Amino acid sequence: MKKVIYTIFAMVLMPLSLFAGLAVPGEANPVLATEKFELDGQQMTVEKRIDNMNLTLRVLDTDGKQIFTSETLGSEEKLFVIDREAVSLKVRDLNGDKVPELIAAAFYGPNASGLYIFTYDAGAKTFKPMQFVHTAADLTRDCLVSDMRQENGEDLMFLSDDVVRALGMIYSAEPDVEPVAGFYFYKLADGAFKFIESKPVPVDE
């Protein structure tokens, strides 16, 4: 009888062992990407992670102590393009103050993704999101938004350290004119990325 019980128990456990390594990304290991950087003479690590569909950034010091965590940025992983490469996370000094910014993207749905850039506030000793400002539309956001998701990350792209481009729909002020796919361009000035122009996507792109 014991032999039969042991056999049944082994059969029950077998499927679990076979599928043990097939966990959904972000569940078994919540860390999606990491980058090292220096801040105030200390080595830091920034993690991009997802816990229960809450994607965040957090910064750890050399002792593993958490010194910063962002609010939820989205619910799914998202790539963006910088230096003509699709990446999940990047550390780069964009404004030339010799303190690196933390750059990451996230999908938050239903069709929208956001590109987030966190800059260090030395006075408050924390990271804060850079603002994306569209003055004519009276709109200020903590991220650059694309509502045309591209898996290759090209819907959110750095053209240079101070110019970024988002793919999205351009809507006309005329109600009878259909919206068209276009690019929105923002340039870094005075500590924020400010809207400079939008253009329809060329037919050959």
mmCIF file of N, CA and C in Angstrom, residues 169-172 177-181:
data_model
loop_
_atom_site.group_PDB
_atom_site.id
_atom_site.type_symbol
_atom_site.label_atom_id
_atom_site.label_comp_id
_atom_site.label_asym_id
_atom_site.label_seq_id
_atom_site.Cartn_x
_atom_site.Cartn_y
_atom_site.Cartn_z
ATOM 1 N N MET A 169 -1.056 59.445 -32.763
ATOM 2 C CA MET A 169 -2.027 59.963 -33.711
ATOM 3 C C MET A 169 -2.084 61.491 -33.623
ATOM 4 N N ILE A 170 -2.109 62.124 -34.796
ATOM 5 C CA ILE A 170 -2.267 63.577 -34.874
ATOM 6 C C ILE A 170 -3.716 63.871 -35.232
ATOM 7 N N TYR A 171 -4.383 64.639 -34.387
ATOM 8 C CA TYR A 171 -5.795 64.947 -34.571
ATOM 9 C C TYR A 171 -5.958 66.376 -35.077
ATOM 10 N N SER A 172 -6.805 66.528 -36.049
ATOM 11 C CA SER A 172 -7.057 67.845 -36.625
ATOM 12 C C SER A 172 -8.107 68.593 -35.805
ATOM 13 N N VAL A 177 -11.931 65.792 -40.419
ATOM 14 C CA VAL A 177 -10.620 65.328 -40.881
ATOM 15 C C VAL A 177 -10.176 64.140 -40.036
ATOM 16 N N GLU A 178 -9.839 63.037 -40.713
ATOM 17 C CA GLU A 178 -9.416 61.829 -40.010
ATOM 18 C C GLU A 178 -8.031 62.023 -39.389
ATOM 19 N N PRO A 179 -7.829 61.470 -38.189
ATOM 20 C CA PRO A 179 -6.489 61.546 -37.580
ATOM 21 C C PRO A 179 -5.491 60.710 -38.382
ATOM 22 N N VAL A 180 -4.233 61.107 -38.332
ATOM 23 C CA VAL A 180 -3.179 60.390 -39.049
ATOM 24 C C VAL A 180 -2.042 60.074 -38.072
ATOM 25 N N ALA A 181 -1.294 59.013 -38.379
ATOM 26 C CA ALA A 181 -0.130 58.668 -37.569
ATOM 27 C C ALA A 181 0.943 59.731 -37.760
#
